Every structure is written in C-alpha cells, then in structure tokens.
Coordinates of C-alpha atoms and ligand atoms in Angstrom, one line a residue:
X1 CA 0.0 0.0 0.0
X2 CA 1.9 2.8 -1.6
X3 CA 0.9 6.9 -1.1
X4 CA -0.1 8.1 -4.5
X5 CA -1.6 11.5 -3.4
X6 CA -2.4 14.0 -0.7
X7 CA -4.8 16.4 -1.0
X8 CA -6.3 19.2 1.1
X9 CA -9.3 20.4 1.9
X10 CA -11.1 23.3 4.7
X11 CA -13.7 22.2 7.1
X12 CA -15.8 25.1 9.6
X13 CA -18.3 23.9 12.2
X14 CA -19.9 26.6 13.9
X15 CA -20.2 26.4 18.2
X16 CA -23.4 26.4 20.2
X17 CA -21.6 29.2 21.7
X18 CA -18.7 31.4 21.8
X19 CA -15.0 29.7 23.6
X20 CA -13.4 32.6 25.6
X21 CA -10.2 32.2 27.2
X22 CA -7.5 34.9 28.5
X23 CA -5.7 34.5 24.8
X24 CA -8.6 34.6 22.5
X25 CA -12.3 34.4 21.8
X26 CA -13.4 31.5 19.1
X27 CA -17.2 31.2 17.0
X28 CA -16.3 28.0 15.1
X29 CA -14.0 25.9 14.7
X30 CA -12.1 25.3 11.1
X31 CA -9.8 22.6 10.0
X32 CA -7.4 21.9 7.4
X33 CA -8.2 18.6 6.3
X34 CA -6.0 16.2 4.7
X35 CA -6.5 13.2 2.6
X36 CA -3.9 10.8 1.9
X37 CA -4.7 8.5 -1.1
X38 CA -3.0 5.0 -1.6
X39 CA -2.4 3.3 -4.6
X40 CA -5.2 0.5 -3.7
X41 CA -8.0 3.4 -3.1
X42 CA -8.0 4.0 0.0
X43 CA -7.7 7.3 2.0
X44 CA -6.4 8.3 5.2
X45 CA -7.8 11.7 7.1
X46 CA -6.1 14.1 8.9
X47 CA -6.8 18.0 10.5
X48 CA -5.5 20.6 12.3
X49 CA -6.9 24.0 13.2
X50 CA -5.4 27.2 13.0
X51 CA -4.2 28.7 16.8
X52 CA -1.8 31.6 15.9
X53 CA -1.3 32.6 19.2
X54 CA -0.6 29.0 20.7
X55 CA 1.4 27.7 18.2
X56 CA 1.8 30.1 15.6
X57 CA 0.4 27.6 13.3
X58 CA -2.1 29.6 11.0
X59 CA -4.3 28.1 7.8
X60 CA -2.1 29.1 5.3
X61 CA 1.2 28.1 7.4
X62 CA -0.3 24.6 7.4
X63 CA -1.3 24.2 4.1
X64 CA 2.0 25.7 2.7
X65 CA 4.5 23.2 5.1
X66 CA 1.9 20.4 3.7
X67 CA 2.4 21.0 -0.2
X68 CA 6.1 22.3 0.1
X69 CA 8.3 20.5 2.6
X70 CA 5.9 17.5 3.5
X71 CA 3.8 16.0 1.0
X72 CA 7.2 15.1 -1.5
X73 CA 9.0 13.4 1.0
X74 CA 6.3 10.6 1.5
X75 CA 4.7 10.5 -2.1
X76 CA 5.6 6.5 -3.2
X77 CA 6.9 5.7 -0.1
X78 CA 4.9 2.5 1.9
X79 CA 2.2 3.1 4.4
X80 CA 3.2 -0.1 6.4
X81 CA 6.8 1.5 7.0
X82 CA 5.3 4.2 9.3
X83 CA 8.3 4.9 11.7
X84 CA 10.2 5.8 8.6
X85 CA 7.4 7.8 7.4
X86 CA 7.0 10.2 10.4
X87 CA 10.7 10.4 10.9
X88 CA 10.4 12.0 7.3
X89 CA 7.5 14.1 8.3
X90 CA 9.3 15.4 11.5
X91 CA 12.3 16.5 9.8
X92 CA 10.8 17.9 6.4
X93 CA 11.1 21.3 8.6
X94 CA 11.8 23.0 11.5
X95 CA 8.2 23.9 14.1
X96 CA 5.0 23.7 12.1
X97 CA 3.6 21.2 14.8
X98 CA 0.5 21.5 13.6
X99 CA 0.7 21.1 10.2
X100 CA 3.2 17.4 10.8
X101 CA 0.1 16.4 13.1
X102 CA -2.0 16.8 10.5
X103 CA -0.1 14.7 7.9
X104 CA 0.9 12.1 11.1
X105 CA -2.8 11.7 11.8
X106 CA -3.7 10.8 8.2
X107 CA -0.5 8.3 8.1
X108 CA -1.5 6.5 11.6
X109 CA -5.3 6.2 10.2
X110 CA -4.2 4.5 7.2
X111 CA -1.7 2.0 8.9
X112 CA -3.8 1.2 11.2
X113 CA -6.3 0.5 7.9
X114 CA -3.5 -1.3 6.3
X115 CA -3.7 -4.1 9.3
X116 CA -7.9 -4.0 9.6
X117 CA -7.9 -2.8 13.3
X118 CA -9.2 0.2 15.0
X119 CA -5.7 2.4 15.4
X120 CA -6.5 2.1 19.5
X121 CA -5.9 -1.9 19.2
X122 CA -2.8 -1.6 16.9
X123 CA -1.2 1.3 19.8
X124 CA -1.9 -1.6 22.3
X125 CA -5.2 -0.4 24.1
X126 CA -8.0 -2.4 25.2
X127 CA -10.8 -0.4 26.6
X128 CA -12.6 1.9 24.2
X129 CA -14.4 4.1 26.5
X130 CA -13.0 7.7 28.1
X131 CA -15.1 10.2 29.7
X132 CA -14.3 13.7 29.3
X133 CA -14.2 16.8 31.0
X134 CA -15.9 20.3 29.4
X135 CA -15.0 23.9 29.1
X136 CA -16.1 26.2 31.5
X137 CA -15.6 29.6 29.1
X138 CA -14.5 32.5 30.9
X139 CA -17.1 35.1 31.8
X140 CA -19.3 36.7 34.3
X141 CA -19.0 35.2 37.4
X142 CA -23.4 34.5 37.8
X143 CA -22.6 33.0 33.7
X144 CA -19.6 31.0 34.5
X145 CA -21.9 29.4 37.8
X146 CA -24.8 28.9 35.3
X147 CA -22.9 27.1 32.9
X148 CA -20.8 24.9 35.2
X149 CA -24.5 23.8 36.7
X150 CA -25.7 23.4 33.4
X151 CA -22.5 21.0 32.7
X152 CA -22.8 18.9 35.7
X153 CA -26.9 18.8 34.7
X154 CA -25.9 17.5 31.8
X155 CA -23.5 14.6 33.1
X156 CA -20.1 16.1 33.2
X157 CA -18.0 15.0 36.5
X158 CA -15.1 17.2 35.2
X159 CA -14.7 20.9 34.3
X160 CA -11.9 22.7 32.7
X161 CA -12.7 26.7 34.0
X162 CA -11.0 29.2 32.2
X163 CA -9.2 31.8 34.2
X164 CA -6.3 34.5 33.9
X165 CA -7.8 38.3 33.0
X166 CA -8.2 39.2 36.6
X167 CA -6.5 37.6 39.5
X168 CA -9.3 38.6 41.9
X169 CA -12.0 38.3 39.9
X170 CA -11.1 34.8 38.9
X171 CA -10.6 33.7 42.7
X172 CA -14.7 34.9 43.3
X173 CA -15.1 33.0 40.1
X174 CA -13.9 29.5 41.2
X175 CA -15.1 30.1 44.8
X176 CA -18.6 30.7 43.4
X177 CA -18.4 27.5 40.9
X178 CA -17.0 25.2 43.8
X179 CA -20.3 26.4 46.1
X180 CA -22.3 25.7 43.5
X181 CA -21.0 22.0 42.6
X182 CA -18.7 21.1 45.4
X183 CA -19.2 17.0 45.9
X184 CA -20.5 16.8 42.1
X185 CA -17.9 17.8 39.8
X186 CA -14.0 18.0 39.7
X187 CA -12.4 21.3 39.2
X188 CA -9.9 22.3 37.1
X189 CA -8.5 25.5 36.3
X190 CA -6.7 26.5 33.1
X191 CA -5.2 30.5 33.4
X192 CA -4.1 30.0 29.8
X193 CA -0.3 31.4 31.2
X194 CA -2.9 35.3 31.9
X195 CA -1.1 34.9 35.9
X196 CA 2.3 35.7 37.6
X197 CA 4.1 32.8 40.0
X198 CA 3.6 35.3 42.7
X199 CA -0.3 35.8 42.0
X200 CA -0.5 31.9 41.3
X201 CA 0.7 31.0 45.0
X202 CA -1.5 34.0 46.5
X203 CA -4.4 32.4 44.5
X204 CA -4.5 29.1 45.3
X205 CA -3.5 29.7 48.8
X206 CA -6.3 31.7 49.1
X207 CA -8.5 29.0 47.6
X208 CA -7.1 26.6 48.9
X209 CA -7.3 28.1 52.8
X210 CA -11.1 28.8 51.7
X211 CA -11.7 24.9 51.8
X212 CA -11.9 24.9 47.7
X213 CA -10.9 21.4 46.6
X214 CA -9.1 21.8 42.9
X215 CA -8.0 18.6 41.1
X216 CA -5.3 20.8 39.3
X217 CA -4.4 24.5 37.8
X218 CA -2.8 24.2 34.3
X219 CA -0.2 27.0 32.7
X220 CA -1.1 29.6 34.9
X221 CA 2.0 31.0 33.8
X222 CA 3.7 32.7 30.6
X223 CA 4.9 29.3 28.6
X224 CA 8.6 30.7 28.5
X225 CA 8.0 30.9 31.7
X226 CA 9.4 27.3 33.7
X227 CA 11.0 28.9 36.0
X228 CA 8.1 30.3 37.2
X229 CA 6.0 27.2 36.5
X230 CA 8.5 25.4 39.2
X231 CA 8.5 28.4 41.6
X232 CA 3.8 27.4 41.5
X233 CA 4.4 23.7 41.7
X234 CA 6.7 23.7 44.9
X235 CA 5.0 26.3 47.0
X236 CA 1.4 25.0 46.6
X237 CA -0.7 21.3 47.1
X238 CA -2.5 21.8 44.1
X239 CA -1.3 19.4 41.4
X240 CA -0.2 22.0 38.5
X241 CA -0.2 21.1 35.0
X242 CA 2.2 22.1 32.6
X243 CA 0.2 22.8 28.9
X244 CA 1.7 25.7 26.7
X245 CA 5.1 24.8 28.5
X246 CA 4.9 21.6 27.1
X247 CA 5.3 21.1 23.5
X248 CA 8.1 18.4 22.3
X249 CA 9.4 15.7 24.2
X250 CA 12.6 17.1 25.3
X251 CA 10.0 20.3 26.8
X252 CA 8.9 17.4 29.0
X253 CA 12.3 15.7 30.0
X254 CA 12.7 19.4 31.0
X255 CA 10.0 19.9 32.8
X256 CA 10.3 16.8 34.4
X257 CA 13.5 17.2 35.5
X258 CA 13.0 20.6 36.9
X259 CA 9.6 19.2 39.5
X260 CA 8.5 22.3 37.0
X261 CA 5.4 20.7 36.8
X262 CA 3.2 17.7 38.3
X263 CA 0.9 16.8 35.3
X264 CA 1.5 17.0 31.4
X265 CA -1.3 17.9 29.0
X266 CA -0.5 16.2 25.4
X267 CA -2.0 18.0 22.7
X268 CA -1.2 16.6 18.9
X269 CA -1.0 19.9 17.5
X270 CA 1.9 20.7 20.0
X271 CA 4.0 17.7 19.8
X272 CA 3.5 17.7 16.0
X273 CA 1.7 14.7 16.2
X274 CA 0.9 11.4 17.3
X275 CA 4.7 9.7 17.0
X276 CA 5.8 12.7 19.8
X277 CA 3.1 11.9 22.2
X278 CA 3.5 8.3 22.3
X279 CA 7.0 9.4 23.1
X280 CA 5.9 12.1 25.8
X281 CA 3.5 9.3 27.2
X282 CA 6.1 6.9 27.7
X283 CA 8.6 9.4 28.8
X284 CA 6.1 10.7 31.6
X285 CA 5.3 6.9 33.1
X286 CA 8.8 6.3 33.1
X287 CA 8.8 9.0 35.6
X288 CA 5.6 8.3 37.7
X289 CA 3.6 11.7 36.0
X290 CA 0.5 11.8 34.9
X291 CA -0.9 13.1 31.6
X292 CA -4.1 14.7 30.5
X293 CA -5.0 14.2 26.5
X294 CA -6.1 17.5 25.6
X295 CA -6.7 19.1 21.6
X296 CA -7.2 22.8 20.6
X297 CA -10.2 24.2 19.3
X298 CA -10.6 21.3 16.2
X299 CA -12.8 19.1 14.5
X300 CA -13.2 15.3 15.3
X301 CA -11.0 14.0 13.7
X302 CA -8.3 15.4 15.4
X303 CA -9.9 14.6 18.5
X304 CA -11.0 10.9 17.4
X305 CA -7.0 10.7 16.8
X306 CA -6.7 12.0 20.4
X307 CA -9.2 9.6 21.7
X308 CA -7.6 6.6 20.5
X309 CA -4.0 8.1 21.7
X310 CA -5.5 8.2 25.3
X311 CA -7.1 4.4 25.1
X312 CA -3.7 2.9 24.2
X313 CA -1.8 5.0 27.2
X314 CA -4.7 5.0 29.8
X315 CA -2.5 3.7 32.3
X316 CA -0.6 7.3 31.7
X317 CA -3.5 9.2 30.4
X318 CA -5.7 9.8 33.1
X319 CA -7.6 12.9 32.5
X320 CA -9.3 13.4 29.3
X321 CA -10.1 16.5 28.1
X322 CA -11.9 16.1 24.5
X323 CA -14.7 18.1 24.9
X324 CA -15.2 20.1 21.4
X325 CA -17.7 18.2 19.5
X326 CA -19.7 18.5 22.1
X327 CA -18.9 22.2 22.1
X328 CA -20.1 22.5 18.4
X329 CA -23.5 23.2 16.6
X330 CA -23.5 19.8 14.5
X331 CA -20.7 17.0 13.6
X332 CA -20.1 16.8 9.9
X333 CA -17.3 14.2 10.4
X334 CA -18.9 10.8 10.2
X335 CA -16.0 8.5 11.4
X336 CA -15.9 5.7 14.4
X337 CA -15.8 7.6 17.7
X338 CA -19.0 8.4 19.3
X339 CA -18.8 11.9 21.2
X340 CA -22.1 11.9 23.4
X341 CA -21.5 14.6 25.8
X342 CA -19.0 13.3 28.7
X343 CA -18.7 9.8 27.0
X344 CA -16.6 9.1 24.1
X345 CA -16.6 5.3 22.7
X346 CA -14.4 4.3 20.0
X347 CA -16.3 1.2 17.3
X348 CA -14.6 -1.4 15.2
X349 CA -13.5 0.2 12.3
X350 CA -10.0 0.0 10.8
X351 CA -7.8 3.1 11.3
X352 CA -10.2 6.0 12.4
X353 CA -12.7 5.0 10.6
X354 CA -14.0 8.2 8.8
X355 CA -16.5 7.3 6.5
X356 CA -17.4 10.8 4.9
X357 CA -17.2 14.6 5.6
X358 CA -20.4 17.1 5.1
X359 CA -19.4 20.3 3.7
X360 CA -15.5 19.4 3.0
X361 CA -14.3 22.2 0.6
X362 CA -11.3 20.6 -1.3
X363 CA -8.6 23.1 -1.9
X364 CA -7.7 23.6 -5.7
X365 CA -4.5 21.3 -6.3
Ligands
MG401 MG1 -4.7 24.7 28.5

C-alpha cells in the first residue's frame, strides 16, 4: 500500500456558543483537512486548526509546510513502514507542529487500515471508552456558575474553567463554581499562562485556605516561563499542570527534570503529532507523572486521533479533556468515535474509521 496522493481540503463547524479564554475568543472551529490516497484506493484523514497565538500555526502556514516540505517526501513511499514515514514528516522542517500532526494523523489512520484494526488496538489499548471533561468559558462570574451547573446537569464530573484576565476576579469565580458543585464535579482551572508565579501561589492559597478542593491549575504561567511554573508547583498542594510549557518531548524531559510541573497535558497539534506523544506518554510513566489528553479548538478528527492516543496510554492518560464536538452546533465528520457529551466510545472500524465529511471544501491542487 503505496501513497499516491495527498490532498487538502477546509472544514468550519460553527459552536453552540462562543470559547473565551484569556488569549482569545473563538465562534467555530475550522480545520485543514487532509486526505492521503494509496495506490489501492484507499484514503487516510487528517486535520489541524489554525491557533496563531498557541502555536503560531495559522491556515495558510499549514497548508503551505503540507504542499512544500511535507507531501514530497512521503509521495511513493509504503504506508506499512510508518516509523520511517513520520521520521520524514518530522524533519521535512523545523516547528510547524500543527501542520506534521495533521499529515501524522492521516498516516496512523491508514496503517492502522492497512492491518484491519481500529488504530487504539494496533497502539496496544483495550478499553474503548473515556469520559471527558468540558470547558467552562471564561465570563461573568453568575454566567460562568450557570454554565458549570448546566454542565454537571448534563453529566459532566469534570470541568476545565477558564481563568487569567483578573486575579481577583477569577478567585470569586472559582469560589462561586466550587459552592455551587462542590461534591459533584471535579475542578480544574486553566489560566491559559494570563497569571504571575507570585499571583499563582496567593491564588490558590487563598482557595485553597477557603476549603476549595481543585483537582489541578494548568499554565497559569507565561509558557517561557518554567522557572516560574516550578516556583507554582513547589509552593502550593494543588497538582499544577504544565500545557503551553509543554510542546516536544525534550520540553517534558525538561520539565520533568525541573519538579516544573506535576501533570502533562499532550495536545497533537503541540508535539507535532501522534509519534511525539507516544514518546511524551512513555517518557512521563517512566517518571511516575501523569498526563491529561487534551486538543485545541478542532474538528473530530483530530480529536478521534486524540481519543484513540489516550485508550492505548490509559494507564498514563488519566484525564481526558476532549470536549469540542460537544462544544459544536453539528458534527459533519462521520468517522468511528461516538462523542455523546461526557462519554466518548471508540467502534470497530479500521484506522479512524471516517467514512465521509459534510461540507468538505477541497482546496484547488
Ligand atoms: Mg490549556
């Protein structure tokens, strides 16, 4: 099974309502797809969004690393030689994580295709079934109470409650969420890197000496920032998570060496893919550290790649956060991961098993 083409495409679901963090405020959620064809007719699928001020990864970045340094390099090559194949991937250029992900993704949905098992099975995993957390957007603090009731209503044990524009704003914030669901629903915050150490540690002291329970805070700092990241994690008993830190394996060898950091979120569009996070999974249990699977703001497929990631490492991956189709209006992707609110199940079909895509607008050659 031979790669005889790859082609592009551009995919925008709209959300049921606006995703507001301290970096940015999102209305739907738009993917580069890609779709690698074999020589026997078959196709693998892969995505990434654009998150300029995450990664620096934009549309037109992604497509352009795709056609130019990518897509030559693994054009005849053999799907069943896939170490080989993202080795190429990873060093057709320098950054552009998004855009290798993308291209990774498609390549692990076709190998796993090219032996007839679901890609979860063929990365070792047994159980198909994760239950994720949901987003918790930031905004006024009577909105932010409504909508984490509303969650937990609906099923969620887990929120992910964006913080970081005000330090004492956020603090009523998570005080009035915790009254409202204490017992019901674990908390976690995400600053998205809007605090200082200093106004970290004051923070969660404060919360914490309040009697607020947290199951973790991720990047509350400035990414660059692990110096700062370590000053959090040994001055407080909240476990802290280390997200925008955390890109590449060697970020988390860092990180890990430096007690910078007591949890790990993997996100595919940060380690460039699926090959890196297997690596930053591995890297983390050799180590005793936990990892959360996380994604951006991106379609299902992504996130189906995601999902069967965190089956095959759930004895690493122990927080799921893959809430997004549940985030959006309606789910054009028809492939073999069920997203029904907190519960995601992964089915029997070979590789990622997409079977069609509503609304796909190819990209002109
Ligand atoms: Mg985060």
């Amino acid at each position: 099974m031979k790669i005889a083409n790859i082609r592009l495409g551009m995919l925008r679901v709209p959300l049921k309502t606006a995703f507001k963090t301290a970096l940015r405020s999102v209305h739907a959620v738009e993917d580069v797809v890609v779709m690698i064809d074999t020589d026997d007719g078959r196709v693998g699928y892969g995505a990434a969004p654009a998150t300029a001020v995450i990664t620096g990864d934009t549309h037109g970045s992604i497509i352009a690393a795709i056609r130019g340094p990518i897509a030559p390099g693994l054009i005849g090559e053999d799907i069943a030689d896939l170490n080989h194949l993202t080795q190429r991937v990873q060093a057709a250029l320098a950054k552009n994580s998004s855009a290798k992900a993308a291209v990774e993704i498609a390549l692990y949905d076709l190998w796993a295709q090219r032996f007839g098992a679901p890609l979860y099975q063929l990365l070792g995993g047994g159980n198909p079934l994760l239950h994720t957390d949901i987003t918790i957007s930031i905004d006024s603090v009577e909105k932010m109470v409504a909508d984490s009731a509303a969650a937990v209503a609906r099923g969620f044990a887990a929120l992910k409650i964006k913080l970081g524009k005000d330090i004492d704003l956020d603090i009523q914030r998570v005080k009035a969420i915790h009254a409202a669901v204490a017992g019901r629903a674990r908390l976690r915050l995400d600053a998205n890197q809007g605090w200082t150490a200093k106004q970290t540690v004051f923070a969660l002291h404060t919360l914490e000496r309040a009697g607020v329970v947290l199951e973790l805070i991720e990047q509350p700092v400035p990414a660059s920032d692990l110096a700062g990241l370590q000053y959090v994690t040994e001055r407080v008993n909240t476990p802290v998570m280390a997200d925008e830190s955390a890109y590449a394996p060697l970020d988390v060898i860092e990180i890990i060496q430096r007690r910078a950091a007591d949890i790990i979120n993997i996100k595919l569009m940060k380690s460039g893919g699926i090959s890196n996070a297997i690596r930053i999974a591995d890297i983390a249990q050799l180590h005793g550290v936990e990892c959360m699977m996380g994604c951006m703001l991106e379609g299902s497929i992504g996130v189906a790649a995601a999902a069967h990631l965190a089956v095959a490492k759930a004895q690493v991956i122990t927080r799921i956060d893959l809430d997004v189709p549940s985030l959006c209006l309606h789910d054009p992707v028809r492939c073999g991961v069920d997203f029904n609110d907190a519960q995601i199940s992964i089915g029997n079909a070979p590789g990622l098993g997409v079977s069609g895509i509503d609304g796909l607008e190819l990209l002109p050659g």
